[in-house]
Coordinates of C-alpha atoms in Angstrom, one line a residue:
Chain A
X210 CA 90.8 74.2 108.2
X211 CA 87.4 75.6 109.3
X212 CA 86.6 74.8 112.8
X213 CA 90.3 74.4 114.0
X214 CA 90.9 77.8 114.3
X215 CA 87.5 79.7 114.9
X216 CA 89.2 82.5 116.9
X217 CA 91.7 83.4 114.1
X218 CA 88.9 83.1 111.3
X219 CA 86.7 85.7 112.8
X220 CA 89.4 88.1 114.7
X221 CA 89.7 91.2 112.5
X222 CA 93.3 92.5 111.6
X223 CA 93.2 96.2 110.7
X224 CA 95.7 96.9 107.8
X225 CA 96.2 100.5 106.4
X226 CA 95.9 101.2 102.4
X227 CA 97.4 104.4 102.7
X228 CA 95.6 107.3 104.3
X229 CA 92.4 106.6 102.2
X230 CA 91.9 103.0 102.7
X231 CA 91.2 100.7 106.0
X232 CA 91.4 97.1 105.3
X233 CA 89.3 94.8 107.8
X234 CA 90.8 91.4 107.3
X235 CA 89.7 88.0 108.4
X236 CA 92.3 85.2 108.1
X237 CA 93.3 83.7 104.6
X238 CA 90.5 81.2 104.3
X239 CA 87.9 81.4 101.4
X240 CA 84.4 80.3 102.4
X241 CA 80.8 81.4 102.9
X242 CA 81.2 82.1 106.7
X243 CA 84.0 84.3 106.3
X244 CA 82.5 86.1 103.1
X245 CA 79.2 86.4 105.2
X246 CA 81.1 87.9 108.1
X247 CA 82.7 90.6 105.6
X248 CA 79.5 91.5 104.0
X249 CA 77.7 91.6 107.4
X250 CA 80.3 94.0 108.4
X251 CA 79.7 96.0 105.4
X252 CA 76.0 96.4 106.3
X253 CA 76.6 97.2 109.8
X254 CA 79.3 99.7 109.0
X255 CA 76.8 101.1 106.3
X256 CA 74.4 101.4 109.3
X257 CA 76.9 103.5 111.3
X258 CA 76.9 106.4 108.6
X259 CA 80.1 107.5 109.6
X260 CA 81.2 110.8 108.2
X261 CA 84.1 110.6 105.6
X262 CA 83.3 106.9 104.6
X263 CA 83.3 107.0 100.9
X264 CA 82.8 103.6 99.9
X265 CA 82.6 99.9 101.1
X266 CA 84.0 97.2 99.2
X267 CA 83.7 93.5 100.4
X268 CA 86.0 91.1 99.2
X269 CA 86.5 87.3 99.9
X270 CA 87.9 87.9 103.3
X271 CA 88.2 91.3 104.0
X272 CA 86.3 94.8 103.6
X273 CA 88.1 97.9 102.2
X274 CA 86.7 101.0 103.8
X275 CA 87.5 103.8 101.4
X276 CA 87.5 107.1 103.3
X277 CA 88.3 110.8 102.9
X278 CA 91.3 111.8 105.1
X279 CA 90.4 115.5 105.3
X280 CA 87.4 114.4 107.1
X281 CA 88.1 111.1 109.2
X282 CA 91.3 109.6 110.5
X283 CA 92.4 106.0 110.3
X284 CA 92.7 105.8 114.1
X285 CA 89.1 107.4 114.3
X286 CA 87.8 104.6 111.8
X287 CA 89.1 101.7 113.7
X288 CA 87.8 103.1 116.9
X289 CA 84.3 103.0 115.4
X290 CA 84.6 99.9 113.4
X291 CA 86.4 97.9 116.3
X292 CA 83.1 96.8 118.0
X293 CA 81.3 95.8 114.9
X294 CA 84.3 93.8 113.4
X295 CA 84.3 91.7 116.7
X296 CA 80.7 90.8 116.6
X297 CA 79.8 87.7 114.5
X298 CA 77.8 88.3 111.3
X299 CA 76.0 85.5 109.8
X300 CA 73.9 86.9 106.9
X301 CA 74.9 89.6 104.6
X302 CA 72.3 88.6 101.9
X303 CA 70.8 91.6 100.0
X304 CA 67.3 90.0 99.6
X305 CA 67.5 89.4 95.9
X306 CA 67.6 86.4 94.1
X307 CA 68.3 85.7 90.4
X308 CA 67.7 82.6 87.8
X309 CA 70.2 83.2 85.0
X310 CA 69.8 81.1 82.0
X311 CA 73.2 79.8 80.5
X312 CA 73.9 77.6 77.5
X313 CA 76.5 74.8 78.3
X314 CA 77.0 73.5 75.0
X315 CA 79.5 73.4 72.1
X316 CA 81.3 77.0 71.6
X317 CA 79.7 78.5 74.6
X318 CA 81.8 75.7 76.9
X319 CA 85.0 75.5 75.5
X320 CA 86.7 74.3 78.7
X321 CA 83.8 72.0 79.9
X322 CA 85.6 68.6 78.9
X323 CA 88.8 69.7 80.7
X324 CA 86.8 70.9 83.7
X325 CA 85.0 67.2 83.7
X326 CA 88.2 65.7 83.4
X327 CA 89.8 67.6 86.1
X328 CA 86.9 67.0 88.4
X329 CA 86.5 63.2 87.5
X330 CA 83.0 64.1 86.4
X331 CA 81.4 63.5 83.1
X332 CA 80.3 67.0 81.4
X333 CA 76.6 66.5 81.7
X334 CA 77.3 65.9 85.6
X335 CA 79.5 69.0 85.9
X336 CA 76.5 71.0 84.5
X337 CA 74.0 69.5 86.8
X338 CA 76.4 70.6 89.9
X339 CA 76.8 73.9 88.6
X340 CA 73.1 74.5 88.1
X341 CA 72.0 72.6 91.4
X342 CA 74.1 75.1 93.5
X343 CA 72.6 78.3 94.9
X344 CA 75.6 80.9 94.8
X345 CA 76.0 83.7 97.0
X346 CA 77.8 86.9 95.3
X347 CA 80.9 86.8 97.5
X348 CA 82.4 90.1 96.1
X349 CA 82.2 92.4 93.1
X350 CA 85.6 93.2 91.2
X351 CA 88.1 92.9 88.3
X352 CA 85.5 94.4 85.8
X353 CA 82.6 96.5 86.1
X354 CA 79.8 94.5 87.2
X355 CA 81.8 91.3 87.5
X356 CA 80.8 89.0 90.4
X357 CA 82.5 86.3 92.5
X358 CA 80.2 83.7 93.3
X359 CA 80.6 80.9 95.6
X360 CA 80.7 78.0 96.8
X361 CA 81.1 75.2 94.4
X362 CA 81.4 71.5 95.7
X363 CA 85.2 70.4 96.6
X364 CA 85.8 68.8 93.2
X365 CA 85.7 72.2 91.8
X366 CA 88.8 73.3 93.8
X367 CA 90.4 73.6 90.2
X368 CA 93.8 75.7 89.7
X369 CA 93.5 78.3 87.2
X370 CA 94.6 78.0 83.2
X371 CA 98.6 78.1 83.1
X372 CA 98.1 79.9 80.0
X373 CA 95.6 83.0 80.5
X374 CA 93.2 83.5 77.4
X375 CA 93.7 87.0 75.6
X376 CA 90.4 87.3 75.2
X377 CA 87.3 86.0 77.0
X378 CA 84.0 87.0 75.3
X379 CA 81.6 88.8 77.7
X380 CA 78.7 86.6 79.1
X381 CA 81.2 83.7 79.6
X382 CA 80.7 81.7 82.8
X383 CA 83.8 80.4 84.2
X384 CA 84.8 78.1 87.4
X385 CA 88.3 77.9 89.4
X386 CA 88.9 77.4 93.0
X387 CA 85.4 76.5 94.0
X388 CA 83.9 79.7 92.7
X389 CA 82.3 80.8 89.4
X390 CA 82.3 84.1 87.7
X391 CA 80.4 86.0 84.9
X392 CA 82.8 87.9 82.5
X393 CA 80.9 91.4 81.8
X394 CA 83.4 92.7 79.2
X395 CA 85.6 90.9 76.8
X396 CA 89.0 90.8 78.8
X397 CA 91.9 88.6 79.4
X398 CA 91.0 85.6 81.8
X399 CA 92.6 82.7 83.3
X400 CA 89.5 80.7 84.5
X401 CA 87.8 77.8 82.8
X402 CA 84.9 78.5 80.4
X403 CA 81.8 76.1 80.8
X404 CA 79.0 78.0 79.7
X405 CA 77.9 81.4 78.3
X406 CA 74.6 83.9 79.4
X407 CA 72.8 86.1 77.2
X408 CA 72.0 88.3 80.2
X409 CA 74.2 91.3 80.3
X410 CA 75.5 91.7 84.1
X411 CA 77.0 95.0 83.0
X412 CA 75.4 97.2 80.2
X413 CA 76.4 100.9 80.2
X414 CA 73.4 101.9 78.3
X415 CA 70.9 100.9 80.9
X416 CA 69.9 103.0 83.6
X417 CA 71.1 100.6 86.3
X418 CA 74.5 99.4 84.2
X419 CA 75.4 96.8 87.0
X420 CA 73.1 94.0 87.6
X421 CA 74.1 92.0 90.7
X422 CA 75.7 93.0 93.8
X423 CA 77.4 91.4 96.9
X424 CA 75.1 89.4 98.9
X425 CA 72.5 88.6 95.9
X426 CA 71.7 84.9 95.7
X427 CA 72.2 83.2 92.0
X428 CA 71.3 80.0 90.4
X429 CA 72.1 79.1 86.8
X430 CA 69.5 77.6 84.6
X431 CA 70.5 75.4 81.5
X432 CA 69.2 76.2 78.2
X433 CA 69.9 74.9 74.8
X434 CA 71.9 76.7 72.3
X435 CA 68.8 77.5 70.0
X436 CA 67.1 79.1 73.2
X437 CA 70.6 81.0 74.1
X438 CA 70.9 82.4 70.4
X439 CA 67.4 83.6 70.6
X440 CA 67.8 85.5 73.8
X441 CA 71.1 86.9 72.8
X442 CA 69.8 88.0 69.8
X443 CA 68.0 91.1 71.6
X444 CA 70.1 94.2 71.3
X445 CA 70.4 94.7 75.0
X446 CA 70.7 91.0 75.6
X447 CA 68.0 89.1 77.7
X448 CA 66.3 91.4 80.1
X449 CA 65.7 89.7 83.6
X450 CA 64.6 91.1 86.7
X451 CA 65.3 89.7 90.4
X452 CA 63.0 87.3 92.2
X453 CA 62.3 88.1 96.2
X454 CA 65.4 86.3 97.9
X455 CA 64.1 85.5 101.4
Chain B
X227 CA 75.3 124.1 69.8
X228 CA 78.0 126.3 71.5
X229 CA 80.9 123.9 71.6
X230 CA 84.7 123.4 71.5
X231 CA 85.1 121.4 68.2
X232 CA 88.1 118.7 68.2
X233 CA 90.2 119.3 65.1
X234 CA 93.0 116.9 66.1
X235 CA 92.3 114.4 68.6
X236 CA 95.6 114.2 70.2
X237 CA 96.3 110.9 71.8
X238 CA 94.0 109.5 74.8
X239 CA 92.4 113.0 75.6
X240 CA 89.5 112.5 77.8
X241 CA 87.1 114.4 79.9
X242 CA 87.8 113.9 83.7
X243 CA 86.9 115.2 86.8
X244 CA 87.6 113.7 90.2
X245 CA 85.9 110.6 89.5
X246 CA 83.4 107.9 90.9
X247 CA 84.6 107.0 94.4
X248 CA 81.4 105.7 95.5
X249 CA 80.7 103.0 93.1
X250 CA 83.8 100.8 93.5
X251 CA 81.5 98.3 95.3
X252 CA 80.2 97.5 91.8
X253 CA 83.4 96.9 90.4
X254 CA 83.2 100.2 88.5
X255 CA 86.6 102.0 88.6
X256 CA 86.8 105.4 90.3
X257 CA 88.6 107.2 87.1
X258 CA 89.2 110.7 87.4
X259 CA 92.3 113.0 86.5
X260 CA 95.6 111.7 87.2
X261 CA 96.7 115.1 88.6
X262 CA 94.1 116.4 91.0
X263 CA 96.2 119.1 91.9
X264 CA 96.2 120.3 88.2
X265 CA 92.7 119.9 87.7
X266 CA 92.1 122.3 91.0
X267 CA 94.5 124.9 89.6
X268 CA 93.2 124.9 85.9
X269 CA 89.7 125.3 87.6
X270 CA 90.7 128.2 89.5
X271 CA 92.2 130.2 86.7
X272 CA 89.0 130.2 84.8
X273 CA 86.9 130.6 87.7
X274 CA 85.2 127.3 88.3
X275 CA 84.6 125.1 91.3
X276 CA 87.7 123.3 91.9
X277 CA 86.2 119.7 90.9
X278 CA 84.3 120.7 87.6
X279 CA 85.4 118.4 84.8
X280 CA 88.0 119.3 82.3
X281 CA 90.0 117.7 79.5
X282 CA 92.9 115.6 80.5
X283 CA 95.8 115.5 78.1
X284 CA 98.2 112.8 78.2
X285 CA 101.6 112.6 75.6
X286 CA 100.1 114.8 72.8
X287 CA 97.6 117.3 73.1
X288 CA 94.4 118.3 70.6
X289 CA 93.7 121.0 68.3
X290 CA 90.5 122.8 69.2
X291 CA 88.4 125.2 67.6
X292 CA 86.1 127.8 69.4
X293 CA 82.6 127.3 68.3
X294 CA 80.8 129.6 70.6
X295 CA 81.0 133.4 70.7
X296 CA 84.0 133.0 73.3
X297 CA 85.5 130.5 75.5
X298 CA 88.0 131.2 78.6
X299 CA 90.5 128.5 79.0
X300 CA 93.6 127.7 81.2
X301 CA 96.1 124.8 81.2
X302 CA 97.7 123.5 84.3
X303 CA 100.0 120.6 85.3
X304 CA 102.6 121.3 82.5
X305 CA 104.8 124.3 81.4
X306 CA 103.6 123.4 77.6
X307 CA 101.9 126.3 76.4
X308 CA 98.7 126.9 74.3
X309 CA 99.4 127.6 70.9
X310 CA 96.7 130.0 69.3
X311 CA 96.5 129.8 65.6
X312 CA 98.1 132.9 63.9
X313 CA 98.3 134.7 67.3
X314 CA 101.5 132.8 69.0
X315 CA 101.4 131.3 72.5
X316 CA 99.8 131.6 75.6
X317 CA 101.5 130.2 78.7
X318 CA 100.3 127.4 81.0
X319 CA 98.8 128.5 84.4
X320 CA 97.0 131.6 83.0
X321 CA 93.4 132.1 81.7
X322 CA 92.9 133.6 78.2
X323 CA 89.6 134.2 76.3
X324 CA 89.6 133.2 72.7
X325 CA 86.9 134.2 70.1
X326 CA 84.7 131.9 67.7
X327 CA 87.0 130.3 65.1
X328 CA 90.1 130.6 66.8
X329 CA 92.1 127.4 67.1
X330 CA 94.3 126.4 70.2
X331 CA 96.7 123.7 69.9
X332 CA 98.6 121.7 72.9
X333 CA 101.7 120.1 71.3
X334 CA 103.3 117.1 73.0
X335 CA 104.1 117.4 76.8
X336 CA 107.5 117.9 77.4
X337 CA 107.5 117.9 80.8
X338 CA 104.7 115.9 82.4
X339 CA 102.7 112.7 81.9
X340 CA 99.6 114.3 82.1
X341 CA 98.1 118.2 82.1
X342 CA 94.7 119.5 82.3
X343 CA 92.7 122.2 80.1
X344 CA 89.6 123.8 82.0
X345 CA 86.9 125.7 80.3
X346 CA 84.9 128.3 82.2
X347 CA 81.6 126.7 83.2
X348 CA 82.8 123.3 81.9
X349 CA 81.2 120.9 79.5
X350 CA 77.4 120.2 79.0
X351 CA 77.6 116.3 79.2
X352 CA 75.5 113.7 81.1
X353 CA 76.9 112.4 84.5
X354 CA 77.4 108.9 85.2
X355 CA 77.0 108.1 88.8
X356 CA 77.6 111.6 89.8
X357 CA 80.7 112.1 87.5
X358 CA 81.7 113.2 84.0
X359 CA 84.9 111.0 84.2
X360 CA 85.8 108.8 81.2
X361 CA 86.4 105.2 81.6
X362 CA 87.0 104.0 78.4
X363 CA 87.4 100.0 79.8
X364 CA 83.8 100.5 81.2
X365 CA 82.7 102.6 78.3
X366 CA 81.1 105.3 80.4
X367 CA 81.3 109.1 81.1
X368 CA 82.6 111.8 78.9
X369 CA 81.8 111.7 75.5
X370 CA 80.3 108.4 74.8
X371 CA 82.5 106.6 77.2
X372 CA 85.7 107.1 74.9
X373 CA 89.0 109.3 74.2
X374 CA 87.9 112.5 71.9
X375 CA 88.3 111.7 68.3
X376 CA 88.4 114.5 65.2
X377 CA 85.1 115.9 64.5
X378 CA 83.9 115.5 68.2
X379 CA 82.2 118.6 69.6
X380 CA 82.0 119.2 73.4
X381 CA 79.1 121.2 74.4
X382 CA 80.0 124.2 76.7
X383 CA 77.8 125.3 79.6
X384 CA 79.0 129.0 79.3
X385 CA 78.6 130.1 75.7
X386 CA 80.1 133.7 76.1
X387 CA 82.2 134.3 79.5
X388 CA 82.1 137.7 80.6
X389 CA 85.3 139.6 79.7
X390 CA 87.1 140.5 83.1
X391 CA 90.6 140.6 83.8
X392 CA 92.6 137.3 82.9
X393 CA 94.8 135.7 85.8
X394 CA 97.8 133.9 86.3
X395 CA 99.5 131.5 88.8
X396 CA 102.5 133.3 90.3
X397 CA 104.8 130.6 90.8
X398 CA 104.5 127.0 89.3
X399 CA 107.1 125.2 91.2
X400 CA 104.8 122.6 92.3
X401 CA 106.0 120.9 89.0
X402 CA 109.4 120.8 90.4
X403 CA 108.9 118.6 93.3
X404 CA 111.8 116.2 93.1
X405 CA 112.0 114.4 96.6
X406 CA 110.8 110.8 97.1
X407 CA 107.3 109.7 96.8
X408 CA 105.7 109.1 100.1
X409 CA 104.2 105.8 101.0
X410 CA 102.5 104.3 103.8
X411 CA 104.1 100.6 104.1
X412 CA 101.5 97.6 103.5
X413 CA 98.7 96.4 103.2
X414 CA 100.4 93.4 102.3
X415 CA 104.2 94.6 103.8
X416 CA 104.0 91.1 105.4
X417 CA 104.4 89.5 102.2
X418 CA 107.7 90.4 101.5
X419 CA 111.2 89.7 103.1
X420 CA 112.5 92.5 105.0
X421 CA 115.3 92.9 102.4
X422 CA 112.9 93.1 99.6
X423 CA 111.3 96.0 101.9
X424 CA 114.7 97.8 102.2
X425 CA 115.4 97.2 98.4
X426 CA 112.2 99.1 97.7
X427 CA 112.9 102.2 99.5
X428 CA 116.5 102.3 98.5
X429 CA 116.1 101.9 94.7
X430 CA 115.8 104.9 92.2
X431 CA 113.1 103.0 90.1
X432 CA 112.6 103.9 86.4
X433 CA 109.3 104.7 84.9
X434 CA 108.7 102.1 81.9
X435 CA 106.6 102.8 78.7
X436 CA 104.2 100.7 80.1
X437 CA 102.4 103.3 81.8
X438 CA 98.8 104.3 81.2
X439 CA 95.7 105.6 83.1
X440 CA 95.5 102.1 85.1
X441 CA 98.9 102.2 86.2
X442 CA 102.7 102.5 85.8
X443 CA 105.2 99.5 85.7
X444 CA 108.8 100.3 87.3
X445 CA 112.0 98.8 86.0
X446 CA 114.4 98.0 88.7
X447 CA 115.7 94.9 90.8
X448 CA 113.3 92.1 91.7
X449 CA 111.2 92.4 94.9
X450 CA 111.3 88.7 96.6
X451 CA 107.9 87.7 98.0
X452 CA 108.0 85.7 101.3
X453 CA 105.5 83.2 100.3
X454 CA 104.0 83.2 96.7
X455 CA 102.8 86.1 94.8
X456 CA 99.2 85.4 94.7
X457 CA 96.9 86.5 97.6
X458 CA 93.2 86.4 98.2
X459 CA 91.9 89.0 96.2
X460 CA 91.2 92.2 98.0
X461 CA 90.2 96.0 97.5
X462 CA 92.8 98.3 95.8
X463 CA 93.0 102.2 96.2
X464 CA 94.4 104.6 93.8
X465 CA 98.4 104.7 94.7
X466 CA 98.6 101.0 95.8
X467 CA 101.9 99.5 94.8
X468 CA 101.4 95.9 93.7
X469 CA 104.1 93.6 93.3
X470 CA 103.3 90.6 90.5
X471 CA 105.4 87.5 90.1
X472 CA 108.0 89.6 88.0
X473 CA 108.9 91.1 91.3
X474 CA 108.5 94.5 89.6
X475 CA 106.2 97.1 91.2
X476 CA 103.1 98.3 89.4
X477 CA 101.8 101.7 90.8
X478 CA 97.8 101.8 90.2
X479 CA 96.5 105.1 89.3
X480 CA 92.9 106.4 88.6
X481 CA 91.5 103.7 86.4
X482 CA 92.7 100.7 88.4
X483 CA 90.8 97.5 88.9
X484 CA 88.6 97.8 92.2
X485 CA 90.2 94.3 93.4
X486 CA 93.2 92.5 92.8
X487 CA 95.0 89.4 93.7
X488 CA 98.7 90.7 94.0
X489 CA 100.3 91.6 97.3
X490 CA 100.7 95.5 97.7
X491 CA 103.9 96.5 99.5
X492 CA 102.9 99.9 100.2
X493 CA 100.7 102.6 99.2
X494 CA 101.4 106.1 98.0
X495 CA 99.7 108.8 100.1
X496 CA 97.1 110.8 98.7
X497 CA 99.0 114.2 98.5
X498 CA 101.5 112.8 96.1
X499 CA 99.1 111.0 93.8
X500 CA 99.2 114.0 91.6
X501 CA 103.0 114.0 91.3
X502 CA 102.3 110.1 89.9
X503 CA 100.1 111.8 87.3
X504 CA 103.0 113.9 86.1
X505 CA 105.4 110.9 85.7
X506 CA 106.9 110.1 82.1
X507 CA 108.3 107.2 80.8
X508 CA 112.2 107.4 81.7
X509 CA 111.7 109.1 84.9
X510 CA 113.4 108.2 88.1
X511 CA 111.0 107.8 91.3
X512 CA 112.0 106.9 94.9
X513 CA 110.1 106.1 97.8
X514 CA 110.1 107.1 101.3
X515 CA 108.1 105.6 104.0
X516 CA 105.8 107.7 106.3
X517 CA 103.3 107.0 109.1
X518 CA 99.5 107.3 108.3
X519 CA 99.4 110.3 110.6
X520 CA 102.2 112.2 108.5
X521 CA 100.0 111.3 105.4
X522 CA 97.1 112.7 106.6
X523 CA 99.1 115.8 107.8
X524 CA 100.5 116.2 104.2
X525 CA 97.2 116.1 102.6
X526 CA 95.9 118.7 104.8
X527 CA 98.9 120.8 103.9
X528 CA 98.3 120.3 100.4
X529 CA 94.4 121.1 100.7
X530 CA 95.4 124.4 102.5
X531 CA 98.3 125.4 99.9
X532 CA 95.9 124.7 97.0
X533 CA 92.8 127.0 98.7
X534 CA 95.4 129.7 99.4
X535 CA 96.8 129.5 96.0
X536 CA 93.4 129.3 94.3
X537 CA 92.4 132.5 96.4
X538 CA 95.5 134.5 95.5
X539 CA 95.9 134.4 91.8
X540 CA 97.5 137.4 90.2
X541 CA 96.0 139.5 87.4
X542 CA 97.5 138.7 84.1
X543 CA 99.0 141.5 81.7
X544 CA 97.0 141.6 78.7
X545 CA 97.8 138.6 76.3
X546 CA 99.1 140.1 73.1
X547 CA 96.7 138.7 70.3
X548 CA 99.1 139.6 67.2
X549 CA 96.4 139.0 64.8
X550 CA 93.7 141.4 66.0
X551 CA 96.9 143.9 66.8
X552 CA 97.8 143.6 63.0
X553 CA 94.2 144.2 61.9
X554 CA 94.0 147.4 64.0
X555 CA 97.3 148.4 62.9
X556 CA 98.9 148.9 66.0
X557 CA 102.2 147.2 65.6
X558 CA 102.9 148.2 62.1
X559 CA 102.2 151.8 62.7
X560 CA 104.4 151.8 65.8
X561 CA 108.0 153.3 65.2

């Protein structure tokens, strides 16, 4: 649908989430351009420094503005944000880039054979394509520090598992719907697990518990099982710093 | 260390304030008390700022022992009394000053899904992202990011609050609000048929046992989605009413995920969030649709009421500490 309805894609719709949330929504399409529009809008609204705005949560195709109704009203926010929401935003990058080691072998990758079959590729080619993509962090959510990264090539437009797992181990790298994620805590999960990282994307004991943010760039690098085990053996996991992303 | 010691932990007792509304973009739940009205009132009764962290009690309360020269406490959000060992009961909505070694128990809450116990000065605990709120799922806040267990000691910021007249809340009828819980329709009102939305408002929903700090599942008729129950994940606010594939609504509370992929038929207004915190399994709840403007006005009215109430607490008569009276032979000596 991209290109056929450009106006609808980038025309904002304002929806109320009660008296404390304002949703600015752009259509139903999940792609990088729409998500950059959302992240770019978040940056622009941050720049306005509006009184009463408590937090800005960018998601795949909408921005949730959390606000204090004792300070600002829905109507006032719509008025202030509309000119920015109508503008095209094409960047939305944070300037941070990460290289994340991932083990794509054996117990670390229980669904790799299935994903290969569904995508019509052999497992090594799945890993090659997953590590050849530079991902953008589209949004954070579901768990603390949990990133949704996009986009994988079309062959990865996979449905979720019909039977979600009760417990996905932390560090699991999953794929579905042309996106990939990193499970930050042990949790139920319905996406396909193709690898595991020794990097702690969430560590409540760290000064900054959250590793990545919306707008960061991420590339995954394959590491053999022995290296994964070595890096994972540190109590705080594998420590890592961002590179300059621009 | 001057502390409140946990003798019996109760169940699911956590330290909470108003939470972390500013780190939702990192996927961190807001957390905070389920009943912010009770937090405001309990803090007012012990002379604290309105947003000071306190103990939130759900289901069964704890037994605590005073491990400092004195401590001043007050309970709100329930009519369950404080039971002071060997000295009878102290009603809720009243401050009381206890001495070292005295134990206080809060029994099972008979009338509310949660309650708040505030101490003068609050707890000396490290803030995480500006809040002491415990989020068990994220393992942050409170005491080591978890609910209290026997043997814990909560360090007190005020070791020996000054003697002064204790105070009480003159009327506690805020606990008796029974009208419908007010909602603003949407953000995904359009994901449901008109009949489903009418049914949502017409039904007396029942609170199930599947109720915790993340949300409350309701039992009732099936609400029909217009086109499937999956949407592209978007942001969630406290009070969002989402309807998954079962067709039964779930009201999302303080520890809700920051984003989710189920359509949200309506959102409980901020002034009525505290009432959700008091709901118990088996309770019946109805919804009434209001405009955003009405929701905002209701919140301002609530703020004014809370500020006036906190500023007009009554002096409380002396609480009879029977132990002390017996010791001083004031009862047995009276004819």
